[in-house]
mmCIF file of C-alpha atoms in Angstrom:
data_model
loop_
_atom_site.group_PDB
_atom_site.id
_atom_site.type_symbol
_atom_site.label_atom_id
_atom_site.label_comp_id
_atom_site.label_asym_id
_atom_site.label_seq_id
_atom_site.Cartn_x
_atom_site.Cartn_y
_atom_site.Cartn_z
ATOM 1 C CA UNK A 1 -1.249 -16.017 4.478
ATOM 2 C CA UNK A 2 0.524 -13.039 5.973
ATOM 3 C CA UNK A 3 -1.553 -9.869 5.539
ATOM 4 C CA UNK A 4 0.704 -6.905 4.822
ATOM 5 C CA UNK A 5 0.197 -3.244 4.020
ATOM 6 C CA UNK A 6 2.647 -1.282 1.899
ATOM 7 C CA UNK A 7 2.455 2.508 1.715
ATOM 8 C CA UNK A 8 4.512 5.705 1.653
ATOM 9 C CA UNK A 9 3.306 8.310 4.146
ATOM 10 C CA UNK A 10 4.256 11.889 4.966
ATOM 11 C CA UNK A 11 4.951 13.019 8.513
ATOM 12 C CA UNK A 12 1.303 14.152 8.763
ATOM 13 C CA UNK A 13 0.172 10.708 7.470
ATOM 14 C CA UNK A 14 -0.737 12.153 4.044
ATOM 15 C CA UNK A 15 -0.691 9.553 1.252
ATOM 16 C CA UNK A 16 -2.478 11.158 -1.695
ATOM 17 C CA UNK A 17 -4.270 14.000 -3.395
ATOM 18 C CA UNK A 18 -6.807 13.815 -6.215
ATOM 19 C CA UNK A 19 -6.175 10.066 -6.624
ATOM 20 C CA UNK A 20 -2.451 10.567 -7.197
ATOM 21 C CA UNK A 21 0.729 10.035 -5.214
ATOM 22 C CA UNK A 22 2.232 13.069 -3.526
ATOM 23 C CA UNK A 23 5.802 12.502 -4.744
ATOM 24 C CA UNK A 24 7.912 10.341 -6.990
ATOM 25 C CA UNK A 25 10.860 8.885 -5.122
ATOM 26 C CA UNK A 26 12.722 6.449 -7.362
ATOM 27 C CA UNK A 27 14.079 4.395 -4.457
ATOM 28 C CA UNK A 28 10.591 4.038 -2.982
ATOM 29 C CA UNK A 29 9.257 2.769 -6.322
ATOM 30 C CA UNK A 30 12.148 0.298 -6.457
ATOM 31 C CA UNK A 31 11.443 -0.805 -2.861
ATOM 32 C CA UNK A 32 7.752 -1.293 -3.676
ATOM 33 C CA UNK A 33 8.578 -3.358 -6.773
ATOM 34 C CA UNK A 34 11.176 -5.516 -4.976
ATOM 35 C CA UNK A 35 8.949 -6.056 -1.937
ATOM 36 C CA UNK A 36 5.734 -6.960 -3.770
ATOM 37 C CA UNK A 37 6.967 -8.803 -6.881
ATOM 38 C CA UNK A 38 5.876 -12.428 -6.712
ATOM 39 C CA UNK A 39 3.173 -11.702 -4.136
ATOM 40 C CA UNK A 40 -0.499 -10.861 -4.655
ATOM 41 C CA UNK A 41 -1.495 -7.207 -4.352
ATOM 42 C CA UNK A 42 -4.925 -5.950 -3.281
ATOM 43 C CA UNK A 43 -6.152 -2.469 -4.127
ATOM 44 C CA UNK A 44 -9.287 -0.432 -4.496
ATOM 45 C CA UNK A 45 -10.629 0.425 -7.928
ATOM 46 C CA UNK A 46 -9.502 4.079 -7.685
ATOM 47 C CA UNK A 47 -5.961 2.989 -6.864
ATOM 48 C CA UNK A 48 -6.060 0.609 -9.826
ATOM 49 C CA UNK A 49 -7.098 3.520 -12.053
ATOM 50 C CA UNK A 50 -4.326 5.696 -10.595
ATOM 51 C CA UNK A 51 -1.657 3.172 -11.664
ATOM 52 C CA UNK A 52 -2.894 3.283 -15.247
ATOM 53 C CA UNK A 53 -5.704 0.727 -15.166
ATOM 54 C CA UNK A 54 -3.342 -2.139 -15.920
ATOM 55 C CA UNK A 55 -2.297 -5.005 -13.643
ATOM 56 C CA UNK A 56 1.142 -4.832 -12.068
ATOM 57 C CA UNK A 57 3.404 -7.444 -13.658
ATOM 58 C CA UNK A 58 4.622 -10.554 -11.821
ATOM 59 C CA UNK A 59 1.887 -10.188 -9.169
ATOM 60 C CA UNK A 60 -1.671 -11.444 -8.855
ATOM 61 C CA UNK A 61 -3.767 -8.267 -8.912
ATOM 62 C CA UNK A 62 -6.982 -8.240 -6.887
ATOM 63 C CA UNK A 63 -9.112 -5.122 -7.290
ATOM 64 C CA UNK A 64 -11.988 -4.208 -4.977
ATOM 65 C CA UNK A 65 -14.886 -2.727 -6.910
ATOM 66 C CA UNK A 66 -18.465 -2.252 -5.755
ATOM 67 C CA UNK A 67 -19.659 -1.538 -9.304
ATOM 68 C CA UNK A 68 -19.958 -3.941 -12.259
ATOM 69 C CA UNK A 69 -16.813 -3.902 -14.349
ATOM 70 C CA UNK A 70 -17.585 -4.993 -17.921
ATOM 71 C CA UNK A 71 -14.119 -4.310 -19.406
ATOM 72 C CA UNK A 72 -11.961 -5.849 -16.690
ATOM 73 C CA UNK A 73 -8.375 -6.251 -17.931
ATOM 74 C CA UNK A 74 -6.872 -9.716 -18.160
ATOM 75 C CA UNK A 75 -4.770 -10.537 -15.111
ATOM 76 C CA UNK A 76 -7.140 -8.848 -12.656
ATOM 77 C CA UNK A 77 -9.419 -10.579 -10.180
ATOM 78 C CA UNK A 78 -12.384 -8.417 -9.228
ATOM 79 C CA UNK A 79 -13.912 -8.698 -5.757
ATOM 80 C CA UNK A 80 -16.564 -6.735 -3.895
ATOM 81 C CA UNK A 81 -14.756 -6.305 -0.562
ATOM 82 C CA UNK A 82 -11.466 -6.676 1.272
ATOM 83 C CA UNK A 83 -12.865 -9.740 3.037
ATOM 84 C CA UNK A 84 -13.637 -11.322 -0.349
ATOM 85 C CA UNK A 85 -10.109 -10.500 -1.533
ATOM 86 C CA UNK A 86 -8.694 -12.361 1.456
ATOM 87 C CA UNK A 87 -11.030 -15.309 0.769
ATOM 88 C CA UNK A 88 -9.896 -15.460 -2.872
ATOM 89 C CA UNK A 89 -6.258 -15.427 -1.710
ATOM 90 C CA UNK A 90 -6.724 -17.797 1.254
ATOM 91 C CA UNK A 91 -4.649 -20.466 -0.534
ATOM 92 C CA UNK A 92 -1.592 -18.183 -0.419
ATOM 93 C CA UNK A 93 1.111 -19.340 1.962
ATOM 94 C CA UNK A 94 3.197 -16.173 1.678
ATOM 95 C CA UNK A 95 2.577 -12.453 1.882
ATOM 96 C CA UNK A 96 -0.398 -10.580 0.478
ATOM 97 C CA UNK A 97 0.079 -6.805 0.105
ATOM 98 C CA UNK A 98 -2.675 -4.222 0.425
ATOM 99 C CA UNK A 99 -1.498 -1.240 -1.613
ATOM 100 C CA UNK A 100 -4.264 1.333 -1.296
ATOM 101 C CA UNK A 101 -6.144 3.499 -1.288
ATOM 102 C CA UNK A 102 -7.101 5.261 1.888
ATOM 103 C CA UNK A 103 -10.355 3.428 2.598
ATOM 104 C CA UNK A 104 -8.811 0.054 1.783
ATOM 105 C CA UNK A 105 -5.935 0.794 4.175
ATOM 106 C CA UNK A 106 -8.425 1.792 6.876
ATOM 107 C CA UNK A 107 -10.259 -1.508 6.466
ATOM 108 C CA UNK A 108 -7.057 -3.585 6.274
ATOM 109 C CA UNK A 109 -5.180 -2.154 9.267
ATOM 110 C CA UNK A 110 -7.152 -3.970 12.037
ATOM 111 C CA UNK A 111 -6.297 -7.417 10.614
ATOM 112 C CA UNK A 112 -2.850 -6.719 9.124
ATOM 113 C CA UNK A 113 0.154 -8.688 10.346
ATOM 114 C CA UNK A 114 2.889 -6.362 9.012
ATOM 115 C CA UNK A 115 3.263 -2.823 7.742
ATOM 116 C CA UNK A 116 5.855 -1.864 5.141
ATOM 117 C CA UNK A 117 5.984 1.906 5.540
ATOM 118 C CA UNK A 118 8.117 4.396 3.680
ATOM 119 C CA UNK A 119 8.232 7.379 6.009
ATOM 120 C CA UNK A 120 8.695 10.471 3.836
ATOM 121 C CA UNK A 121 9.829 13.404 5.941
ATOM 122 C CA UNK A 122 7.640 16.204 4.711
ATOM 123 C CA UNK A 123 4.191 17.574 5.484
ATOM 124 C CA UNK A 124 1.640 17.836 2.685
ATOM 125 C CA UNK A 125 -0.959 20.323 3.899
ATOM 126 C CA UNK A 126 -3.337 20.050 0.933
ATOM 127 C CA UNK A 127 -3.477 16.233 0.753
ATOM 128 C CA UNK A 128 -6.936 14.685 0.731
ATOM 129 C CA UNK A 129 -6.099 11.099 1.678
ATOM 130 C CA UNK A 130 -4.382 9.997 4.875
ATOM 131 C CA UNK A 131 -3.136 6.761 6.421
ATOM 132 C CA UNK A 132 -4.582 5.770 9.813
ATOM 133 C CA UNK A 133 -2.526 6.290 12.967
ATOM 134 C CA UNK A 134 0.091 3.578 13.589
ATOM 135 C CA UNK A 135 -0.571 2.868 17.266
ATOM 136 C CA UNK A 136 2.681 2.008 19.119
ATOM 137 C CA UNK A 137 0.651 -0.127 21.542
ATOM 138 C CA UNK A 138 -0.256 -2.385 18.609
ATOM 139 C CA UNK A 139 2.773 -2.100 16.313
ATOM 140 C CA UNK A 140 6.491 -2.505 17.021
ATOM 141 C CA UNK A 141 9.329 -1.638 14.674
ATOM 142 C CA UNK A 142 10.894 -4.782 13.258
ATOM 143 C CA UNK A 143 13.440 -3.000 11.076
ATOM 144 C CA UNK A 144 14.231 0.423 9.691
ATOM 145 C CA UNK A 145 16.806 1.819 7.331
ATOM 146 C CA UNK A 146 18.910 4.909 7.885
ATOM 147 C CA UNK A 147 17.332 8.105 6.565
ATOM 148 C CA UNK A 148 18.245 8.746 2.934
ATOM 149 C CA UNK A 149 17.558 11.870 0.890
ATOM 150 C CA UNK A 150 15.880 11.758 -2.487
ATOM 151 C CA UNK A 151 17.955 13.899 -4.855
ATOM 152 C CA UNK A 152 14.922 14.876 -6.940
ATOM 153 C CA UNK A 153 12.549 16.036 -4.185
ATOM 154 C CA UNK A 154 15.006 16.726 -1.382
ATOM 155 C CA UNK A 155 12.791 14.713 0.984
ATOM 156 C CA UNK A 156 14.341 12.487 3.611
ATOM 157 C CA UNK A 157 12.836 9.015 3.823
ATOM 158 C CA UNK A 158 13.337 5.623 5.441
ATOM 159 C CA UNK A 159 11.833 2.183 5.017
ATOM 160 C CA UNK A 160 10.333 0.777 8.221
ATOM 161 C CA UNK A 161 8.701 -2.599 8.779
ATOM 162 C CA UNK A 162 6.257 -2.885 11.673
ATOM 163 C CA UNK A 163 4.984 -6.135 13.197
ATOM 164 C CA UNK A 164 1.779 -6.479 15.147
ATOM 165 C CA UNK A 165 2.524 -6.950 18.866
#
């Protein structure tokens, strides 16, 4: 199993505010869908709620929840921790994607093999959730796309894949 993280981050590492994304960039949504479809995704309960409380199609959805969940939707596996999520998915031979939120990213980063980062070139001063620092002594750039500009937001962005050194 290859442990991966997928996230879009601002230049100041901001990733969210009030349990919501900071922008809607159509190409980033397309990239996320193309990259994760067919692979399991792991997320915290708040992230699951932020995507509408429904499992993402064509992916095994594993949701970390520390509280009992009596009305769990079909197609969701509930676990109590990131470690348990990885145990449940240990049979996977391909990629497993951690997709948020902030605390789940913080816990996943030390054992991740790859990072799929959309770098969004803006600073969100009032964000309340941030991605940890990507240490260049630990991570090297495997690939990156040229900077594109989202016509809706005007933000520049690029897709970068990092591999653990």
